[in-house]
């Protein structure tokens, strides 16, 4: 079943019930409610964004910084428009998680992670494609291989944005077209992600689920820009795009209110804002992570960023710099961000593979300073074992977990996506980077 969520009803929804705690309450072109609940104040973040925050937390509240302006959006009926309560107005999932204490879910303890009550260093991997597989047995095969390998967590894409509806049989999660957003909850939609979560539960694998791509594959920010206008850099402050993005997040998060398989929610894959003040991404991380915590206070939230923009231990090279609009330490300090994420592709950044160890160690110092764990979330070299094994050793020394890019497997019907970094189950690189690594941990 497909569910159409037109932006006008969506904003109306925000006006009626969502400008509650942590909701948006003002900003340029904001047409929703500007009032917050009793005990909460509308706090100005930037010209594009004001937010309801607890009175006790707010220092510079400004409840009337922006008056509501009426904006007309198309509200014409669509053949796919379906009234629903599950996606557009479900209660916050936190109200249904009474059977598990928050500490039952994966959480942090100082600079370490705790999974199933065990604090330690954890190894995982990436398989962005697993939520797009259409055969349940393929999902189960990968999960069983991960489990027997001693991998504890898997990072997957929780997004698949398109600007026109694909032929049936092609998996897509959100259609962004004609200024509207349609979330596909059907069998070629989020039911595919549901099965990944179900299989992860059965195989005791924890998932990091990511909500949007900075890059154009599987839609990404560009798919929002095509639908709502603006640019890749104004996306972070475009209220129509952010409303759709938050609505999509709520649709996904609300599907798994008590699943033990969720390790963390993740804002975006490698968010960048080239040439922007770092405050743009920092404000967006703050607003989005607070929003996720407001609907699911029990799960961890991370950014999915590459770790760029770091003064601590900087050698002045491009990745340490701020040109892509990221400030690693400022975003890690945000209270609703539970841990830091770091990616490592020296060959794409004009660095030698051996440089990677200094990147890991510099972030380890910053994470210790912040008192939060950090995950070496993606790393890859076409040299595989010889370059990546030293990175893994450095990560064990400096960080809390690592997950290489990316898992490879033979599904019988064919191999999973094989980019130059894939590590195939059972290969000699697998022995080096999985078997030996898990043994070292
Ligand atoms: C967008 O508009 C085109 C042309 O009118 C129409 O064919 C298509 O179904 C529309 N898509 C949505 C999601 O409303
Ligand atoms: C607000 O609306 C104006 C006019 O449509 C547009 O030029 C501007 O980019 C919008 N601002 C934001 C932040 O979306």
Tab-separated table of C-alpha atoms and ligand atoms in Angstrom:
chain	number	residue	atom	x	y	z
A	1	UNK	CA	0.000	0.000	0.000
A	2	UNK	CA	1.264	3.417	-0.872
A	3	UNK	CA	0.550	6.375	1.311
A	4	UNK	CA	0.524	9.870	-0.090
A	5	UNK	CA	1.636	12.608	2.194
A	6	UNK	CA	1.079	15.942	0.559
A	7	UNK	CA	3.071	18.751	1.973
A	8	UNK	CA	0.066	20.880	2.883
A	9	UNK	CA	-1.555	18.223	5.075
A	10	UNK	CA	1.893	17.512	6.356
A	11	UNK	CA	2.427	21.092	7.475
A	12	UNK	CA	-1.114	21.177	8.817
A	13	UNK	CA	-0.229	18.099	10.821
A	14	UNK	CA	2.757	19.899	12.224
A	15	UNK	CA	0.583	22.870	13.036
A	16	UNK	CA	-2.011	20.790	14.823
A	17	UNK	CA	0.082	18.312	16.715
A	18	UNK	CA	3.735	18.438	15.834
A	19	UNK	CA	4.814	21.833	17.064
A	20	UNK	CA	4.992	20.118	20.324
A	21	UNK	CA	8.166	19.361	22.066
A	22	UNK	CA	11.252	19.942	19.894
A	23	UNK	CA	9.135	20.843	16.864
A	24	UNK	CA	9.819	23.705	14.455
A	25	UNK	CA	7.974	26.876	15.374
A	26	UNK	CA	9.396	29.502	13.067
A	27	UNK	CA	11.907	30.468	10.434
A	28	UNK	CA	11.907	31.911	6.941
A	29	UNK	CA	8.840	30.706	5.012
A	30	UNK	CA	7.632	28.645	7.974
A	31	UNK	CA	3.851	28.358	7.639
A	32	UNK	CA	3.138	26.055	10.576
A	33	UNK	CA	2.275	26.783	14.169
A	34	UNK	CA	4.485	29.229	16.016
A	35	UNK	CA	3.241	28.244	19.476
A	36	UNK	CA	4.819	25.682	21.774
A	37	UNK	CA	3.319	23.594	24.568
A	38	UNK	CA	3.122	24.901	28.094
A	39	UNK	CA	6.579	24.747	29.619
A	40	UNK	CA	8.261	25.055	26.217
A	41	UNK	CA	9.479	28.140	24.378
A	42	UNK	CA	10.101	28.926	20.729
A	43	UNK	CA	13.850	29.408	20.519
A	44	UNK	CA	15.511	31.138	17.575
A	45	UNK	CA	18.306	28.998	16.026
A	46	UNK	CA	18.954	30.848	12.788
A	47	UNK	CA	16.978	32.889	10.238
A	48	UNK	CA	15.467	29.674	8.872
A	49	UNK	CA	14.750	27.705	11.977
A	50	UNK	CA	13.195	28.226	15.380
A	51	UNK	CA	12.361	25.324	17.626
A	52	UNK	CA	10.276	24.495	20.707
A	53	UNK	CA	12.671	23.796	23.576
A	54	UNK	CA	12.075	23.262	27.307
A	55	UNK	CA	11.863	26.568	29.167
A	56	UNK	CA	14.599	25.412	31.493
A	57	UNK	CA	16.993	24.792	28.574
A	58	UNK	CA	16.326	27.924	26.608
A	59	UNK	CA	18.487	30.948	27.068
A	60	UNK	CA	17.231	33.241	24.337
A	61	UNK	CA	13.621	32.352	23.717
A	62	UNK	CA	11.790	34.345	21.099
A	63	UNK	CA	8.260	33.189	20.701
A	64	UNK	CA	7.321	35.753	18.102
A	65	UNK	CA	10.399	35.994	15.930
A	66	UNK	CA	8.499	34.773	12.930
A	67	UNK	CA	4.855	35.192	12.187
A	68	UNK	CA	3.049	32.469	10.352
A	69	UNK	CA	2.656	33.259	6.689
A	70	UNK	CA	0.219	31.414	4.578
A	71	UNK	CA	1.738	29.472	1.757
A	72	UNK	CA	-0.377	27.747	-0.805
A	73	UNK	CA	0.443	24.221	-1.786
A	74	UNK	CA	-1.417	21.945	-4.122
A	75	UNK	CA	-3.905	19.861	-2.238
A	76	UNK	CA	-5.446	18.157	-5.212
A	77	UNK	CA	-6.446	14.595	-4.628
A	78	UNK	CA	-4.340	11.870	-6.080
A	79	UNK	CA	-5.222	8.367	-7.095
A	80	UNK	CA	-2.671	7.101	-4.619
A	81	UNK	CA	-3.841	9.279	-1.762
A	82	UNK	CA	-4.866	7.123	1.145
A	83	UNK	CA	-5.963	8.169	4.540
A	84	UNK	CA	-3.858	6.574	7.176
A	85	UNK	CA	-3.060	6.943	10.772
A	86	UNK	CA	-0.020	4.728	10.940
A	87	UNK	CA	2.345	7.087	9.210
A	88	UNK	CA	0.938	10.547	9.527
A	89	UNK	CA	-0.246	10.643	13.088
A	90	UNK	CA	1.025	7.682	15.028
A	91	UNK	CA	1.818	8.323	18.628
A	92	UNK	CA	5.443	8.679	19.562
A	93	UNK	CA	6.868	5.195	19.776
A	94	UNK	CA	8.413	5.883	23.116
A	95	UNK	CA	5.028	5.555	24.746
A	96	UNK	CA	4.875	1.912	23.738
A	97	UNK	CA	8.298	0.796	24.898
A	98	UNK	CA	7.357	0.048	28.455
A	99	UNK	CA	8.424	-3.585	28.250
A	100	UNK	CA	12.105	-2.716	27.916
A	101	UNK	CA	14.088	-0.323	29.964
A	102	UNK	CA	16.187	2.089	27.931
A	103	UNK	CA	19.294	0.318	29.118
A	104	UNK	CA	18.098	-2.854	27.374
A	105	UNK	CA	18.796	-1.215	24.035
A	106	UNK	CA	22.323	-0.672	22.740
A	107	UNK	CA	23.722	2.364	24.532
A	108	UNK	CA	26.907	4.127	25.455
A	109	UNK	CA	28.973	3.939	28.610
A	110	UNK	CA	31.573	6.675	28.611
A	111	UNK	CA	33.623	6.139	25.463
A	112	UNK	CA	32.383	2.551	24.950
A	113	UNK	CA	29.305	0.849	23.538
A	114	UNK	CA	27.139	-1.589	25.486
A	115	UNK	CA	25.286	-4.230	23.443
A	116	UNK	CA	23.067	-6.806	25.153
A	117	UNK	CA	24.496	-5.625	28.442
A	118	UNK	CA	28.109	-6.234	27.399
A	119	UNK	CA	30.523	-3.304	27.222
A	120	UNK	CA	33.318	-3.735	24.748
A	121	UNK	CA	34.798	-3.080	21.339
A	122	UNK	CA	32.562	-4.190	18.482
A	123	UNK	CA	33.136	-5.069	14.825
A	124	UNK	CA	30.580	-4.671	12.084
A	125	UNK	CA	30.230	-3.857	8.416
A	126	UNK	CA	28.131	-2.081	5.779
A	127	UNK	CA	25.594	-3.557	3.362
A	128	UNK	CA	23.636	-0.582	2.020
A	129	UNK	CA	21.909	-2.855	-0.502
A	130	UNK	CA	20.386	-5.351	1.891
A	131	UNK	CA	17.176	-3.335	2.335
A	132	UNK	CA	16.661	-3.406	-1.445
A	133	UNK	CA	16.880	-7.205	-1.813
A	134	UNK	CA	13.545	-8.721	-2.795
A	135	UNK	CA	14.212	-12.284	-1.658
A	136	UNK	CA	13.916	-12.949	2.089
A	137	UNK	CA	16.246	-15.946	1.858
A	138	UNK	CA	19.014	-13.675	0.540
A	139	UNK	CA	18.619	-11.395	3.558
A	140	UNK	CA	18.713	-14.397	5.897
A	141	UNK	CA	21.822	-15.781	4.182
A	142	UNK	CA	23.750	-12.551	4.705
A	143	UNK	CA	22.568	-12.257	8.309
A	144	UNK	CA	23.584	-15.841	9.084
A	145	UNK	CA	27.043	-15.247	7.613
A	146	UNK	CA	27.427	-12.068	9.653
A	147	UNK	CA	26.372	-13.889	12.805
A	148	UNK	CA	28.749	-16.815	12.317
A	149	UNK	CA	31.548	-14.346	11.541
A	150	UNK	CA	31.256	-12.687	14.921
A	151	UNK	CA	30.111	-9.389	13.396
A	152	UNK	CA	27.789	-7.610	15.784
A	153	UNK	CA	26.254	-4.811	13.749
A	154	UNK	CA	25.403	-3.831	10.191
A	155	UNK	CA	24.865	-0.388	8.639
A	156	UNK	CA	22.142	-0.202	5.991
A	157	UNK	CA	20.339	2.408	3.907
A	158	UNK	CA	16.943	3.209	5.363
A	159	UNK	CA	16.210	5.493	2.408
A	160	UNK	CA	15.536	4.984	-1.287
A	161	UNK	CA	14.238	8.264	-2.697
A	162	UNK	CA	12.946	8.620	-6.250
A	163	UNK	CA	11.469	11.508	-8.271
A	164	UNK	CA	9.228	9.348	-10.431
A	165	UNK	CA	7.575	6.092	-9.590
A	166	UNK	CA	9.588	3.075	-10.807
A	167	UNK	CA	7.984	0.070	-12.440
A	168	UNK	CA	6.472	-2.358	-10.008
A	169	UNK	CA	9.018	-4.818	-8.664
A	170	UNK	CA	11.636	-2.090	-8.211
A	171	UNK	CA	12.141	-1.210	-4.579
A	172	UNK	CA	11.671	2.433	-3.566
A	173	UNK	CA	10.793	3.994	-0.222
A	174	UNK	CA	9.838	7.600	-0.907
A	175	UNK	CA	8.539	9.333	-4.045
A	176	UNK	CA	9.302	13.045	-4.170
A	177	UNK	CA	7.305	14.472	-7.061
A	178	UNK	CA	5.086	17.496	-7.839
A	179	UNK	CA	5.965	19.059	-4.504
A	180	UNK	CA	4.590	16.097	-2.579
A	181	UNK	CA	6.109	13.174	-0.718
A	182	UNK	CA	4.693	9.661	-0.953
A	183	UNK	CA	6.034	6.996	1.382
A	184	UNK	CA	5.862	3.456	0.022
A	185	UNK	CA	4.926	1.123	2.846
A	186	UNK	CA	4.130	-1.756	0.509
A	187	UNK	CA	5.867	-4.960	-0.482
A	188	UNK	CA	8.333	-3.116	-2.737
A	189	UNK	CA	8.675	-0.401	-0.103
A	190	UNK	CA	9.376	-0.302	3.613
A	191	UNK	CA	8.275	-3.926	3.991
A	192	UNK	CA	11.727	-4.746	2.598
A	193	UNK	CA	13.341	-2.827	5.456
A	194	UNK	CA	10.931	-4.565	7.844
A	195	UNK	CA	12.337	-7.904	6.773
A	196	UNK	CA	15.904	-6.748	7.329
A	197	UNK	CA	14.950	-5.748	10.875
A	198	UNK	CA	13.138	-9.054	11.416
A	199	UNK	CA	16.091	-11.101	10.145
A	200	UNK	CA	18.545	-9.030	12.191
A	201	UNK	CA	16.482	-9.821	15.300
A	202	UNK	CA	16.582	-13.533	14.477
A	203	UNK	CA	20.359	-13.477	13.976
A	204	UNK	CA	21.230	-11.149	16.859
A	205	UNK	CA	22.621	-8.467	14.564
A	206	UNK	CA	22.153	-4.781	15.415
A	207	UNK	CA	21.388	-2.243	12.697
A	208	UNK	CA	22.422	1.313	11.993
A	209	UNK	CA	19.657	2.736	9.805
A	210	UNK	CA	20.419	5.846	7.768
A	211	UNK	CA	17.769	8.327	6.541
A	212	UNK	CA	19.168	10.227	3.524
A	213	UNK	CA	22.175	10.257	1.232
A	214	UNK	CA	24.375	13.280	0.640
A	215	UNK	CA	25.129	11.665	-2.716
A	216	UNK	CA	22.810	11.052	-5.627
A	217	UNK	CA	22.615	7.273	-5.382
A	218	UNK	CA	19.210	6.167	-4.141
A	219	UNK	CA	17.949	9.695	-4.518
A	220	UNK	CA	19.550	11.567	-1.712
A	221	UNK	CA	19.461	15.273	-1.041
A	222	UNK	CA	19.301	15.861	-4.800
A	223	UNK	CA	15.927	14.103	-4.939
A	224	UNK	CA	14.578	16.538	-2.329
A	225	UNK	CA	16.079	19.485	-4.186
A	226	UNK	CA	14.404	18.350	-7.412
A	227	UNK	CA	11.084	18.366	-5.604
A	228	UNK	CA	11.338	21.353	-3.282
A	229	UNK	CA	13.848	23.610	-5.024
A	230	UNK	CA	16.945	25.186	-3.553
A	231	UNK	CA	20.306	23.484	-3.707
A	232	UNK	CA	22.422	20.844	-2.001
A	233	UNK	CA	23.594	23.484	0.465
A	234	UNK	CA	20.235	25.181	1.120
A	235	UNK	CA	18.582	21.764	1.703
A	236	UNK	CA	19.670	21.902	5.345
A	237	UNK	CA	17.567	25.010	5.927
A	238	UNK	CA	14.753	24.522	3.386
A	239	UNK	CA	11.673	24.138	5.564
A	240	UNK	CA	9.608	22.177	3.026
A	241	UNK	CA	12.444	19.716	2.441
A	242	UNK	CA	13.141	19.408	6.154
A	243	UNK	CA	9.459	18.797	6.912
A	244	UNK	CA	9.377	15.958	4.378
A	245	UNK	CA	12.668	14.580	5.691
A	246	UNK	CA	11.455	14.612	9.298
A	247	UNK	CA	8.156	13.067	8.269
A	248	UNK	CA	10.063	10.277	6.537
A	249	UNK	CA	12.210	9.750	9.628
A	250	UNK	CA	9.085	9.454	11.745
A	251	UNK	CA	7.587	6.920	9.332
A	252	UNK	CA	10.663	4.677	9.640
A	253	UNK	CA	11.363	5.126	13.353
A	254	UNK	CA	7.711	4.450	14.235
A	255	UNK	CA	7.822	1.039	12.539
A	256	UNK	CA	10.246	-0.442	15.063
A	257	UNK	CA	9.308	0.992	18.454
A	258	UNK	CA	10.558	-1.948	20.514
A	259	UNK	CA	12.798	-3.933	18.182
A	260	UNK	CA	15.978	-5.089	19.914
A	261	UNK	CA	17.753	-4.956	16.524
A	262	UNK	CA	18.153	-1.177	16.291
A	263	UNK	CA	21.670	-0.080	17.196
A	264	UNK	CA	21.208	3.553	16.169
A	265	UNK	CA	19.384	5.950	13.867
A	266	UNK	CA	21.547	7.965	11.565
A	267	UNK	CA	20.836	11.387	10.085
A	268	UNK	CA	22.541	11.100	6.705
A	269	UNK	CA	25.273	9.391	4.791
A	270	UNK	CA	28.267	11.737	4.678
A	271	UNK	CA	26.487	15.079	5.000
A	272	UNK	CA	28.455	17.928	3.488
A	273	UNK	CA	27.670	21.579	2.893
A	274	UNK	CA	30.498	22.748	0.674
A	275	UNK	CA	31.592	26.301	1.385
A	276	UNK	CA	29.004	26.771	4.141
A	277	UNK	CA	29.557	28.054	7.632
A	278	UNK	CA	29.817	24.983	9.863
A	279	UNK	CA	26.851	26.335	11.831
A	280	UNK	CA	24.552	25.199	8.994
A	281	UNK	CA	25.266	21.504	9.512
A	282	UNK	CA	25.687	21.883	13.265
A	283	UNK	CA	22.234	23.489	13.575
A	284	UNK	CA	20.698	20.857	11.340
A	285	UNK	CA	22.309	18.030	13.351
A	286	UNK	CA	21.021	19.595	16.537
A	287	UNK	CA	17.459	20.041	15.263
A	288	UNK	CA	17.210	16.635	13.583
A	289	UNK	CA	18.733	14.642	16.426
A	290	UNK	CA	16.442	16.379	18.915
A	291	UNK	CA	13.508	15.537	16.692
A	292	UNK	CA	14.476	11.830	16.582
A	293	UNK	CA	14.924	11.739	20.360
A	294	UNK	CA	11.468	13.284	20.724
A	295	UNK	CA	9.898	10.303	18.971
A	296	UNK	CA	12.357	7.648	20.190
A	297	UNK	CA	14.289	8.624	23.312
A	298	UNK	CA	15.553	5.062	23.825
A	299	UNK	CA	17.696	4.613	20.735
A	300	UNK	CA	21.086	6.092	20.008
A	301	UNK	CA	21.403	8.754	17.322
A	302	UNK	CA	24.493	9.436	15.205
A	303	UNK	CA	25.252	11.698	12.260
A	304	UNK	CA	26.844	9.438	9.637
A	305	UNK	CA	29.418	12.099	8.836
A	306	UNK	CA	32.960	11.441	7.669
A	307	UNK	CA	34.715	13.105	10.579
A	308	UNK	CA	35.881	16.109	8.568
A	309	UNK	CA	36.590	19.451	10.193
A	310	UNK	CA	38.822	18.597	13.154
A	311	UNK	CA	41.289	20.917	14.858
A	312	UNK	CA	42.575	18.330	17.322
A	313	UNK	CA	45.564	16.563	15.766
A	314	UNK	CA	45.070	18.301	12.429
A	315	UNK	CA	47.909	18.112	9.922
A	316	UNK	CA	46.272	20.831	7.837
A	317	UNK	CA	45.173	18.401	5.109
A	318	UNK	CA	41.869	18.600	3.258
A	319	UNK	CA	39.882	16.112	5.387
A	320	UNK	CA	40.869	17.860	8.632
A	321	UNK	CA	39.712	21.191	7.172
A	322	UNK	CA	36.287	22.813	7.295
A	323	UNK	CA	35.675	23.356	3.575
A	324	UNK	CA	32.896	20.740	3.457
A	325	UNK	CA	30.980	22.510	6.211
A	326	UNK	CA	31.540	20.003	9.015
A	327	UNK	CA	32.883	20.626	12.509
A	328	UNK	CA	33.470	17.211	14.082
A	329	UNK	CA	33.928	18.442	17.629
A	330	UNK	CA	31.000	20.873	17.593
A	331	UNK	CA	28.569	18.231	16.344
A	332	UNK	CA	29.895	15.541	18.704
A	333	UNK	CA	29.248	17.912	21.595
A	334	UNK	CA	25.504	18.064	20.813
A	335	UNK	CA	23.677	16.363	23.680
A	336	UNK	CA	21.301	14.427	21.402
A	337	UNK	CA	24.203	12.907	19.445
A	338	UNK	CA	25.314	9.739	21.220
A	339	UNK	CA	28.510	8.888	19.358
A	340	UNK	CA	30.815	10.090	16.613
A	341	UNK	CA	31.228	8.577	13.152
A	342	UNK	CA	34.393	8.544	11.069
A	343	UNK	CA	34.934	7.467	7.459
A	344	UNK	CA	38.302	6.773	5.890
A	345	UNK	CA	39.132	6.720	2.169
A	346	UNK	CA	42.669	8.104	1.836
A	347	UNK	CA	42.852	7.432	-1.898
A	348	UNK	CA	39.792	9.641	-2.475
A	349	UNK	CA	41.220	12.408	-0.307
A	350	UNK	CA	44.696	12.625	-1.876
A	351	UNK	CA	46.370	10.823	1.000
A	352	UNK	CA	48.441	7.640	1.308
A	353	UNK	CA	46.807	4.690	3.031
A	354	UNK	CA	49.412	4.892	5.803
A	355	UNK	CA	48.013	8.349	6.672
A	356	UNK	CA	44.822	6.632	7.866
A	357	UNK	CA	46.265	5.720	11.248
A	358	UNK	CA	46.825	9.381	12.134
A	359	UNK	CA	43.212	10.166	11.097
A	360	UNK	CA	41.949	7.445	13.458
A	361	UNK	CA	44.191	8.511	16.332
A	362	UNK	CA	43.333	12.219	16.033
A	363	UNK	CA	39.639	11.395	16.238
A	364	UNK	CA	40.279	9.071	19.172
A	365	UNK	CA	41.678	12.017	21.123
A	366	UNK	CA	38.684	14.206	20.186
A	367	UNK	CA	36.228	11.473	21.201
A	368	UNK	CA	37.952	10.987	24.542
A	369	UNK	CA	37.809	14.754	25.056
A	370	UNK	CA	34.078	14.646	24.343
A	371	UNK	CA	33.581	11.601	26.576
A	372	UNK	CA	31.661	9.775	23.836
A	373	UNK	CA	32.403	6.621	21.855
A	374	UNK	CA	33.347	6.851	18.203
A	375	UNK	CA	32.828	4.414	15.391
A	376	UNK	CA	35.140	4.026	12.391
A	377	UNK	CA	32.016	3.552	10.350
A	378	UNK	CA	33.322	3.199	6.790
A	379	UNK	CA	36.814	2.503	5.549
A	380	UNK	CA	38.180	1.131	2.346
A	381	UNK	CA	41.320	0.651	0.332
A	382	UNK	CA	41.764	-1.282	-2.880
A	383	UNK	CA	44.783	-2.859	-1.142
A	384	UNK	CA	42.364	-4.384	1.395
A	385	UNK	CA	44.230	-6.421	4.038
A	386	UNK	CA	47.647	-4.745	3.909
A	387	UNK	CA	46.212	-1.241	4.342
A	388	UNK	CA	43.108	-1.917	6.393
A	389	UNK	CA	44.483	-4.309	9.040
A	390	UNK	CA	46.686	-1.524	10.509
A	391	UNK	CA	43.616	0.766	10.591
A	392	UNK	CA	41.686	-1.890	12.473
A	393	UNK	CA	44.499	-2.188	15.027
A	394	UNK	CA	44.518	1.600	15.469
A	395	UNK	CA	40.738	1.623	15.861
A	396	UNK	CA	40.883	-1.016	18.615
A	397	UNK	CA	43.378	1.216	20.426
A	398	UNK	CA	41.612	4.554	19.908
A	399	UNK	CA	37.918	4.052	19.157
A	400	UNK	CA	34.887	1.991	20.248
A	401	UNK	CA	33.915	0.048	17.106
A	402	UNK	CA	34.568	-0.252	13.391
A	403	UNK	CA	32.624	-1.341	10.312
A	404	UNK	CA	34.432	-1.757	7.016
A	405	UNK	CA	32.976	-0.806	3.656
A	406	UNK	CA	31.565	-3.185	2.537
A	407	UNK	CA	30.246	-6.709	2.956
A	408	UNK	CA	30.268	-8.989	-0.094
A	409	UNK	CA	28.414	-12.258	-0.449
A	410	UNK	CA	27.416	-14.833	-3.038
A	411	UNK	CA	23.633	-14.999	-3.046
A	412	UNK	CA	23.457	-17.968	-5.377
A	413	UNK	CA	21.644	-15.799	-7.910
A	414	UNK	CA	24.768	-13.653	-8.126
A	415	UNK	CA	27.205	-11.580	-6.112
A	416	UNK	CA	26.181	-8.613	-4.011
A	417	UNK	CA	27.418	-5.205	-5.294
A	418	UNK	CA	31.140	-5.426	-5.856
A	419	UNK	CA	32.856	-2.078	-5.679
A	420	UNK	CA	36.627	-1.959	-5.336
A	421	UNK	CA	36.310	-2.140	-1.537
A	422	UNK	CA	33.992	-5.151	-1.139
A	423	UNK	CA	35.232	-7.929	1.155
A	424	UNK	CA	33.608	-11.203	0.100
A	425	UNK	CA	32.596	-13.786	2.649
A	426	UNK	CA	35.120	-16.628	2.676
A	427	UNK	CA	37.853	-14.779	0.734
A	428	UNK	CA	41.429	-14.345	1.960
A	429	UNK	CA	40.668	-10.668	2.661
A	430	UNK	CA	37.728	-11.863	4.742
A	431	UNK	CA	40.091	-14.045	6.782
A	432	UNK	CA	42.341	-11.034	7.358
A	433	UNK	CA	39.752	-8.322	8.013
A	434	UNK	CA	36.965	-10.332	9.641
A	435	UNK	CA	38.190	-13.613	11.130
A	436	UNK	CA	41.529	-12.281	12.381
A	437	UNK	CA	40.044	-8.955	13.447
A	438	UNK	CA	37.273	-10.547	15.483
A	439	UNK	CA	39.850	-12.832	17.093
A	440	UNK	CA	42.021	-9.783	17.967
A	441	UNK	CA	39.047	-8.100	19.610
B	1	LIG	C1	2.854	14.366	-10.898
B	1	LIG	O1	2.261	14.985	-12.016
B	1	LIG	C2	2.208	14.156	-13.179
B	1	LIG	C3	1.644	14.984	-14.315
B	1	LIG	O2	0.429	15.541	-13.934
B	1	LIG	C4	1.367	12.914	-12.888
B	1	LIG	O3	1.361	12.056	-14.003
B	1	LIG	C5	1.942	12.174	-11.684
B	1	LIG	O4	1.120	11.093	-11.321
B	1	LIG	C6	2.076	13.116	-10.495
B	1	LIG	N1	2.708	12.409	-9.379
B	1	LIG	C7	2.253	12.425	-8.136
B	1	LIG	C8	3.017	11.664	-7.119
B	1	LIG	O5	1.255	13.035	-7.798
B	2	LIG	C1	11.487	31.431	0.986
B	2	LIG	O1	10.681	31.730	-0.109
B	2	LIG	C2	11.328	32.538	-1.097
B	2	LIG	C3	10.298	32.884	-2.149
B	2	LIG	O2	9.682	31.706	-2.602
B	2	LIG	C4	12.517	31.801	-1.664
B	2	LIG	O3	13.199	32.585	-2.594
B	2	LIG	C5	13.465	31.451	-0.521
B	2	LIG	O4	14.528	30.648	-1.005
B	2	LIG	C6	12.727	30.668	0.560
B	2	LIG	N1	13.618	30.460	1.678
B	2	LIG	C7	13.876	29.234	2.161
B	2	LIG	C8	14.805	29.185	3.314
B	2	LIG	O5	13.390	28.211	1.715
